[in-house]
CSV table of C-alpha atoms in Angstrom, one decimal:
chain,number,residue,atom,x,y,z
A,30,UNK,CA,102.0,108.9,142.7
A,31,UNK,CA,102.1,107.4,146.2
A,32,UNK,CA,104.6,108.2,149.1
A,33,UNK,CA,106.9,105.3,148.2
A,34,UNK,CA,107.0,106.3,144.6
A,35,UNK,CA,107.8,109.9,145.4
A,36,UNK,CA,110.5,108.8,147.9
A,37,UNK,CA,112.0,106.5,145.2
A,38,UNK,CA,112.2,109.4,142.7
A,39,UNK,CA,113.7,111.8,145.3
A,40,UNK,CA,116.4,109.2,146.3
A,41,UNK,CA,117.3,108.5,142.6
A,42,UNK,CA,118.2,112.2,142.2
A,43,UNK,CA,121.9,112.6,142.1
A,44,UNK,CA,124.0,115.8,142.6
A,45,UNK,CA,126.3,117.4,140.1
A,46,UNK,CA,129.7,115.8,140.3
A,47,UNK,CA,132.2,117.9,142.3
A,48,UNK,CA,135.5,118.2,140.5
A,49,UNK,CA,138.5,116.4,142.0
A,50,UNK,CA,140.6,119.5,142.3
A,51,UNK,CA,137.7,121.2,144.1
A,52,UNK,CA,137.5,118.3,146.6
A,53,UNK,CA,141.3,118.6,147.0
A,54,UNK,CA,141.3,122.3,147.5
A,55,UNK,CA,138.3,122.6,149.8
A,56,UNK,CA,140.0,121.5,153.1
A,57,UNK,CA,142.8,123.9,152.4
A,58,UNK,CA,140.4,126.8,151.8
A,59,UNK,CA,138.7,126.0,155.1
A,60,UNK,CA,142.0,125.9,157.0
A,61,UNK,CA,143.2,129.1,155.3
A,62,UNK,CA,140.1,130.8,156.6
A,63,UNK,CA,140.7,129.5,160.0
A,64,UNK,CA,144.2,130.8,160.0
A,65,UNK,CA,143.0,134.2,158.8
A,66,UNK,CA,140.1,134.7,161.1
A,67,UNK,CA,139.8,132.4,164.0
A,68,UNK,CA,141.6,131.8,167.2
A,69,UNK,CA,142.0,128.1,168.2
A,70,UNK,CA,138.9,126.7,169.8
A,71,UNK,CA,140.3,126.4,173.3
A,72,UNK,CA,141.3,130.1,173.2
A,73,UNK,CA,137.9,131.0,171.9
A,74,UNK,CA,136.2,129.1,174.7
A,75,UNK,CA,137.8,131.3,177.3
A,76,UNK,CA,136.9,134.5,175.6
A,77,UNK,CA,134.2,135.7,178.0
A,78,UNK,CA,135.2,135.9,181.6
A,79,UNK,CA,133.1,134.2,184.1
A,80,UNK,CA,131.6,137.3,185.5
A,81,UNK,CA,130.3,138.3,182.1
A,82,UNK,CA,128.5,135.0,181.7
A,83,UNK,CA,126.9,135.4,185.1
A,84,UNK,CA,125.7,138.9,184.1
A,85,UNK,CA,124.3,137.5,180.8
A,86,UNK,CA,122.5,134.7,182.7
A,87,UNK,CA,121.0,137.1,185.2
A,88,UNK,CA,119.8,139.4,182.4
A,89,UNK,CA,118.1,136.4,180.7
A,90,UNK,CA,116.4,135.4,183.9
A,91,UNK,CA,115.1,138.9,184.5
A,92,UNK,CA,113.8,139.1,180.9
A,93,UNK,CA,112.1,135.7,181.3
A,94,UNK,CA,110.6,136.7,184.6
A,95,UNK,CA,109.2,139.9,183.0
A,96,UNK,CA,107.8,138.1,180.1
A,97,UNK,CA,106.2,135.6,182.4
A,98,UNK,CA,104.6,138.4,184.4
A,99,UNK,CA,103.3,140.1,181.3
A,100,UNK,CA,101.9,136.9,179.8
A,101,UNK,CA,100.2,136.1,183.2
A,102,UNK,CA,98.4,139.4,182.9
A,103,UNK,CA,97.4,138.8,179.2
A,104,UNK,CA,95.9,135.3,179.9
A,105,UNK,CA,93.3,134.4,182.4
A,106,UNK,CA,94.1,130.7,182.2
A,107,UNK,CA,97.1,129.0,180.5
A,108,UNK,CA,96.9,126.8,177.5
A,109,UNK,CA,98.6,123.5,178.5
A,110,UNK,CA,102.3,123.7,177.7
A,111,UNK,CA,102.3,120.2,176.2
A,112,UNK,CA,99.7,121.1,173.6
A,113,UNK,CA,101.4,121.4,170.2
A,114,UNK,CA,98.6,123.6,169.1
A,115,UNK,CA,99.8,126.2,171.6
A,116,UNK,CA,102.7,126.8,169.2
A,117,UNK,CA,101.9,130.1,167.4
A,118,UNK,CA,104.8,129.4,165.0
A,119,UNK,CA,103.3,126.1,163.9
A,120,UNK,CA,99.8,127.6,163.5
A,121,UNK,CA,101.1,130.5,161.5
A,122,UNK,CA,103.1,128.2,159.3
A,123,UNK,CA,100.1,126.0,158.6
A,124,UNK,CA,98.0,129.0,157.8
A,125,UNK,CA,100.6,130.3,155.4
A,126,UNK,CA,100.9,126.8,153.8
A,127,UNK,CA,97.2,126.4,153.2
A,128,UNK,CA,95.6,129.9,152.9
A,129,UNK,CA,91.8,129.9,153.3
A,130,UNK,CA,91.9,126.1,153.2
A,131,UNK,CA,92.2,125.2,156.9
A,132,UNK,CA,88.9,124.2,158.5
A,133,UNK,CA,90.6,122.9,161.6
A,134,UNK,CA,93.9,121.7,163.0
A,135,UNK,CA,93.0,118.9,165.4
A,136,UNK,CA,95.1,117.3,168.1
A,137,UNK,CA,93.8,114.2,169.9
A,138,UNK,CA,95.0,110.9,171.2
A,139,UNK,CA,95.8,109.8,167.6
A,140,UNK,CA,98.0,112.8,166.9
A,141,UNK,CA,97.7,115.9,164.7
A,142,UNK,CA,95.2,116.1,161.9
A,143,UNK,CA,94.5,118.8,159.4
A,144,UNK,CA,90.9,119.3,158.1
A,145,UNK,CA,91.1,121.1,154.8
A,146,UNK,CA,88.5,122.7,152.5
A,147,UNK,CA,88.9,121.5,148.9
A,148,UNK,CA,87.8,124.8,147.5
A,149,UNK,CA,89.7,127.2,149.7
A,150,UNK,CA,86.6,128.9,150.8
A,151,UNK,CA,87.4,129.4,154.5
A,152,UNK,CA,87.1,133.2,155.2
A,153,UNK,CA,90.2,134.8,156.7
A,154,UNK,CA,89.6,135.4,160.5
A,155,UNK,CA,91.5,135.1,163.7
A,156,UNK,CA,92.3,131.5,164.8
A,157,UNK,CA,90.4,130.2,167.7
A,158,UNK,CA,91.8,127.6,170.1
A,159,UNK,CA,89.3,125.2,171.6
A,160,UNK,CA,90.1,122.3,174.1
A,161,UNK,CA,87.4,119.8,175.0
A,162,UNK,CA,87.8,117.0,177.5
A,163,UNK,CA,85.2,114.4,178.2
A,164,UNK,CA,86.8,113.1,181.4
A,165,UNK,CA,89.0,110.5,179.8
A,166,UNK,CA,90.2,112.1,176.6
A,167,UNK,CA,91.0,115.6,175.5
A,168,UNK,CA,91.0,117.1,172.0
A,169,UNK,CA,92.4,120.4,171.0
A,170,UNK,CA,91.5,122.4,167.9
A,171,UNK,CA,92.6,125.5,166.2
A,172,UNK,CA,89.7,126.5,163.9
A,173,UNK,CA,87.9,129.6,162.7
A,174,UNK,CA,84.5,131.2,163.4
A,175,UNK,CA,81.8,129.5,161.5
A,176,UNK,CA,83.6,126.1,161.2
A,177,UNK,CA,82.3,122.8,162.6
A,178,UNK,CA,84.3,120.4,164.7
A,179,UNK,CA,83.5,116.8,165.7
A,180,UNK,CA,83.7,115.8,169.3
A,181,UNK,CA,82.4,112.7,171.1
A,182,UNK,CA,80.0,112.0,168.1
A,183,UNK,CA,78.7,115.6,168.2
A,184,UNK,CA,79.0,118.2,165.6
A,185,UNK,CA,79.8,121.5,167.3
A,186,UNK,CA,79.8,124.9,165.5
A,187,UNK,CA,82.5,127.3,166.7
A,188,UNK,CA,81.6,131.0,166.6
A,189,UNK,CA,83.4,134.1,167.8
A,190,UNK,CA,81.8,137.5,168.7
A,191,UNK,CA,83.1,141.0,168.2
A,192,UNK,CA,84.7,141.2,171.6
A,193,UNK,CA,86.7,138.0,171.2
A,194,UNK,CA,84.3,135.7,173.1
A,195,UNK,CA,83.8,132.2,171.7
A,196,UNK,CA,80.5,130.3,171.5
A,197,UNK,CA,80.3,126.6,170.9
A,198,UNK,CA,76.9,125.4,169.7
A,199,UNK,CA,76.5,121.6,169.9
A,200,UNK,CA,73.5,119.5,169.2
A,201,UNK,CA,72.9,119.2,173.0
A,202,UNK,CA,74.4,122.4,174.4
A,203,UNK,CA,75.5,125.9,173.9
A,204,UNK,CA,78.7,127.1,175.7
A,205,UNK,CA,80.1,130.5,175.9
A,206,UNK,CA,83.6,131.6,177.0
A,207,UNK,CA,82.2,134.8,178.5
A,208,UNK,CA,79.8,133.0,180.8
A,209,UNK,CA,80.7,131.1,183.9
A,210,UNK,CA,78.0,128.5,183.8
A,211,UNK,CA,79.3,125.5,181.9
A,212,UNK,CA,76.2,124.0,180.2
A,213,UNK,CA,78.1,121.5,178.2
A,214,UNK,CA,77.1,118.3,179.9
A,215,UNK,CA,80.1,116.1,180.8
A,216,UNK,CA,82.4,118.1,178.5
A,217,UNK,CA,85.0,120.4,180.0
A,218,UNK,CA,85.7,123.2,177.6
A,219,UNK,CA,88.4,125.8,177.3
A,220,UNK,CA,88.5,128.3,174.4
A,221,UNK,CA,90.5,131.3,173.5
A,222,UNK,CA,90.6,133.7,170.6
A,223,UNK,CA,94.3,133.5,169.6
A,224,UNK,CA,94.2,137.0,168.2
A,225,UNK,CA,93.9,138.2,171.8
A,226,UNK,CA,96.5,135.8,173.3
A,227,UNK,CA,100.2,136.4,173.3
A,228,UNK,CA,101.5,132.8,172.9
B,23,UNK,CA,137.7,105.0,178.2
B,24,UNK,CA,134.3,106.7,177.7
B,25,UNK,CA,132.3,105.6,174.8
B,26,UNK,CA,131.6,108.3,172.2
B,27,UNK,CA,129.7,108.3,168.9
B,28,UNK,CA,132.8,109.5,167.1
B,29,UNK,CA,135.2,106.8,165.8
B,30,UNK,CA,138.6,106.5,167.5
B,31,UNK,CA,140.4,108.1,164.5
B,32,UNK,CA,137.8,110.9,164.5
B,33,UNK,CA,138.2,111.4,168.2
B,34,UNK,CA,141.9,111.7,167.8
B,35,UNK,CA,141.5,114.2,164.9
B,36,UNK,CA,139.1,116.3,167.0
B,37,UNK,CA,141.6,116.2,169.9
B,38,UNK,CA,144.4,117.3,167.7
B,39,UNK,CA,142.3,120.0,166.1
B,40,UNK,CA,141.4,121.3,169.6
B,41,UNK,CA,145.1,121.6,170.3
B,42,UNK,CA,145.5,123.8,167.2
B,43,UNK,CA,146.7,121.3,164.6
B,44,UNK,CA,145.3,122.5,161.2
B,45,UNK,CA,146.2,119.3,159.4
B,46,UNK,CA,144.1,117.3,161.7
B,47,UNK,CA,141.1,119.6,161.1
B,48,UNK,CA,141.8,119.5,157.3
B,49,UNK,CA,141.5,115.7,157.6
B,50,UNK,CA,138.1,116.0,159.3
B,51,UNK,CA,137.0,118.4,156.6
B,52,UNK,CA,138.2,116.0,153.9
B,53,UNK,CA,136.2,113.1,155.3
B,54,UNK,CA,132.9,115.0,155.7
B,55,UNK,CA,133.0,117.5,152.9
B,56,UNK,CA,130.9,115.5,150.5
B,57,UNK,CA,128.1,115.1,152.9
B,58,UNK,CA,128.1,118.8,154.0
B,59,UNK,CA,128.4,120.1,150.4
B,60,UNK,CA,125.5,117.8,149.4
B,61,UNK,CA,123.3,119.3,152.1
B,62,UNK,CA,124.2,122.9,151.3
B,63,UNK,CA,123.6,122.2,147.6
B,64,UNK,CA,120.2,120.7,148.2
B,65,UNK,CA,119.3,123.7,150.3
B,66,UNK,CA,120.5,126.4,147.9
B,67,UNK,CA,120.4,124.8,144.5
B,68,UNK,CA,123.6,126.7,143.6
B,69,UNK,CA,127.1,125.2,143.5
B,70,UNK,CA,128.8,128.5,144.5
B,71,UNK,CA,126.5,129.2,147.4
B,72,UNK,CA,126.7,125.6,148.5
B,73,UNK,CA,130.5,125.7,148.6
B,74,UNK,CA,130.5,129.0,150.5
B,75,UNK,CA,128.0,127.7,153.0
B,76,UNK,CA,129.9,124.4,153.4
B,77,UNK,CA,133.1,126.4,154.2
B,78,UNK,CA,131.1,128.5,156.7
B,79,UNK,CA,129.8,125.4,158.3
B,80,UNK,CA,133.3,124.0,158.8
B,81,UNK,CA,134.6,127.3,160.1
B,82,UNK,CA,131.7,127.5,162.6
B,83,UNK,CA,132.3,123.9,163.6
B,84,UNK,CA,135.9,124.6,164.3
B,85,UNK,CA,135.0,127.6,166.5
B,86,UNK,CA,132.6,125.5,168.5
B,87,UNK,CA,134.6,122.3,168.4
B,88,UNK,CA,135.2,122.4,172.2
B,89,UNK,CA,131.5,122.2,172.7
B,90,UNK,CA,131.2,118.9,170.7
B,91,UNK,CA,130.6,116.4,173.5
B,92,UNK,CA,130.6,113.2,171.5
B,93,UNK,CA,127.1,112.2,172.5
B,94,UNK,CA,126.0,112.4,168.8
B,95,UNK,CA,128.0,111.4,165.8
B,96,UNK,CA,130.4,114.1,164.6
B,97,UNK,CA,128.6,114.0,161.2
B,98,UNK,CA,125.2,114.6,162.8
B,99,UNK,CA,126.6,117.6,164.7
B,100,UNK,CA,128.2,119.0,161.4
B,101,UNK,CA,124.9,118.4,159.6
B,102,UNK,CA,123.0,120.4,162.2
B,103,UNK,CA,125.4,123.3,161.8
B,104,UNK,CA,125.2,123.2,158.0
B,105,UNK,CA,121.4,123.0,157.8
B,106,UNK,CA,120.9,125.8,160.2
B,107,UNK,CA,123.4,128.0,158.4
B,108,UNK,CA,121.6,127.2,155.1
B,109,UNK,CA,118.3,128.3,156.7
B,110,UNK,CA,119.9,131.5,158.0
B,111,UNK,CA,121.3,132.1,154.6
B,112,UNK,CA,117.9,131.7,153.0
B,113,UNK,CA,116.3,134.1,155.5
B,114,UNK,CA,119.0,136.7,154.8
B,115,UNK,CA,118.5,136.3,151.0
B,116,UNK,CA,114.8,136.7,151.3
B,117,UNK,CA,115.1,139.8,153.4
B,118,UNK,CA,117.7,141.3,151.1
B,119,UNK,CA,115.7,140.9,147.9
B,120,UNK,CA,112.6,138.7,148.2
B,121,UNK,CA,111.5,139.0,144.6
B,122,UNK,CA,115.0,138.3,143.2
B,123,UNK,CA,115.7,135.3,145.4
B,124,UNK,CA,112.3,133.8,144.6
B,125,UNK,CA,112.9,134.3,141.0
B,126,UNK,CA,116.4,132.9,141.3
B,127,UNK,CA,115.2,129.9,143.2
B,128,UNK,CA,112.5,129.1,140.7
B,129,UNK,CA,114.6,129.5,137.7
B,130,UNK,CA,118.1,128.6,138.8
B,131,UNK,CA,117.9,124.9,137.9
B,132,UNK,CA,115.4,125.3,135.1
B,133,UNK,CA,117.3,127.9,133.1
B,134,UNK,CA,120.8,126.6,133.8
B,135,UNK,CA,121.3,123.4,131.8
B,136,UNK,CA,125.0,123.7,132.5
B,137,UNK,CA,124.5,123.1,136.2
B,138,UNK,CA,126.1,119.7,135.7
B,139,UNK,CA,123.3,117.3,136.8
B,140,UNK,CA,124.0,113.8,135.7
B,141,UNK,CA,120.5,113.3,134.3
B,142,UNK,CA,117.1,115.0,133.7
B,143,UNK,CA,115.5,113.4,136.8
B,144,UNK,CA,118.1,114.8,139.1
B,145,UNK,CA,117.8,118.3,137.6
B,146,UNK,CA,114.0,118.1,137.9
B,147,UNK,CA,114.1,117.0,141.5
B,148,UNK,CA,116.5,119.8,142.5
B,149,UNK,CA,114.3,122.3,140.7
B,150,UNK,CA,111.3,121.0,142.6
B,151,UNK,CA,113.2,121.2,145.9
B,152,UNK,CA,114.2,124.8,145.1
B,153,UNK,CA,110.5,125.7,144.9
B,154,UNK,CA,109.8,124.5,148.5
B,155,UNK,CA,109.8,126.9,151.4
B,156,UNK,CA,113.2,126.6,153.1
B,157,UNK,CA,111.9,124.8,156.2
B,158,UNK,CA,110.1,122.2,154.2
B,159,UNK,CA,113.2,121.7,152.1
B,160,UNK,CA,115.3,121.2,155.2
B,161,UNK,CA,112.8,118.6,156.5
B,162,UNK,CA,113.0,116.7,153.2
B,163,UNK,CA,116.8,117.0,153.0
B,164,UNK,CA,117.2,115.6,156.5
B,165,UNK,CA,114.6,112.8,156.4
B,166,UNK,CA,115.0,111.6,152.8
B,167,UNK,CA,118.7,112.3,152.0
B,168,UNK,CA,120.2,112.1,155.5
B,169,UNK,CA,117.9,109.3,156.6
B,170,UNK,CA,117.0,111.0,159.8
B,171,UNK,CA,113.9,110.1,161.7
B,172,UNK,CA,111.4,112.9,162.3
B,173,UNK,CA,112.5,113.0,165.9
B,174,UNK,CA,116.2,113.3,164.9
B,175,UNK,CA,115.3,116.0,162.3
B,176,UNK,CA,113.4,117.9,165.0
B,177,UNK,CA,116.5,117.9,167.2
B,178,UNK,CA,118.6,119.1,164.2
B,179,UNK,CA,116.2,121.9,163.4
B,180,UNK,CA,115.4,122.8,167.0
B,181,UNK,CA,111.6,122.4,166.6
B,182,UNK,CA,108.8,120.0,167.6
B,183,UNK,CA,108.6,116.6,166.0
B,184,UNK,CA,105.1,117.4,164.9
B,185,UNK,CA,106.4,120.5,163.1
B,186,UNK,CA,108.8,118.3,161.1
B,187,UNK,CA,106.0,115.8,160.3
B,188,UNK,CA,103.8,118.7,159.0
B,189,UNK,CA,106.6,120.1,156.9
B,190,UNK,CA,107.4,116.7,155.4
B,191,UNK,CA,103.6,116.2,154.7
B,192,UNK,CA,103.3,119.6,153.1
B,193,UNK,CA,106.5,119.2,151.1
B,194,UNK,CA,105.5,115.8,149.8
B,195,UNK,CA,102.2,117.2,148.7
B,196,UNK,CA,103.9,119.9,146.7
B,197,UNK,CA,106.6,117.7,145.3
B,198,UNK,CA,104.0,115.2,144.1
B,199,UNK,CA,102.4,118.0,142.1
B,200,UNK,CA,105.7,119.3,140.8
B,201,UNK,CA,107.0,115.8,139.8
B,202,UNK,CA,103.8,114.1,138.8
B,203,UNK,CA,104.9,113.8,135.1
B,204,UNK,CA,108.1,111.9,136.0
B,205,UNK,CA,107.9,108.2,135.3
B,206,UNK,CA,107.5,106.2,138.5
B,207,UNK,CA,107.1,102.5,139.4
């Protein structure tokens, strides 16, 4: 079954008929609830006095500032805000959808791609974020220790050590997140163990 | 006069509702109830829960009517309220009794031949939708049944467009498996 065939089946599905009297009564039920519970919208709008709104906004700003400070201490360098793979929610959702199947989630110029194992043999381990730029193009990955990623025609093995450091072993270089010397040729690499990052 | 996405009649009804005219709001409910009840039914698989959620959606819409700015269609705005209430409802249900709700979702349509579906295909499709995680179901309801683009669905759900794309992708994958024995052209 292809995509169009599935869509056609889904669109053919109809809902149970709603009885005429139910359709007739429904608006009255809604209005009855409004009369019972709710003030008119304009009255509701003026419920909070202006000063209360200002206090709420100030509290939100203070919380946001505190979180920003805390995150700043947690991370030595920031994952780009525009990177979809920086969304912990999305990553956790994908991991829940395909348990032990995800080899890598890849984001590059062509969009997001999912590399799955057919056999569900990917061991459970903390997700690792890797971003590699070759001067013109950047690719981001969320993958796991022991998995291989393809960049610029090279196969790169991604490994993590016990302390959360990440090692990338390519055919022409070895790069480590714990060492300052970037021995990765023209590639600029950034990597983080997402288990240690509050995203 | 400023252009709005709501029709003139609809704008007038909204204005009257804002001034506290219940008949005007009843007219708005009447004209949109089928769409909203369809959304809540697809999301819950239960006629009773669907009706209750649809009522909740219209009540919430009334409470926030003053914030409807007319930049989107009134129906799109209502749809956003209904789908998010349905997602909240599903989360509450799961928290309250995860096992029961999972069982209920999986068996509601299968074991209830009196649910009133017009044909077997419709019943099977709803049973398959009931087995999707709520967010994937919402993505399918919006993109397939409400004909929203992934970008529009992302706005409705308050998430990234790529998240919608993934949810649709994963939902299709599962639906294909669940519905593979249905005849298709």
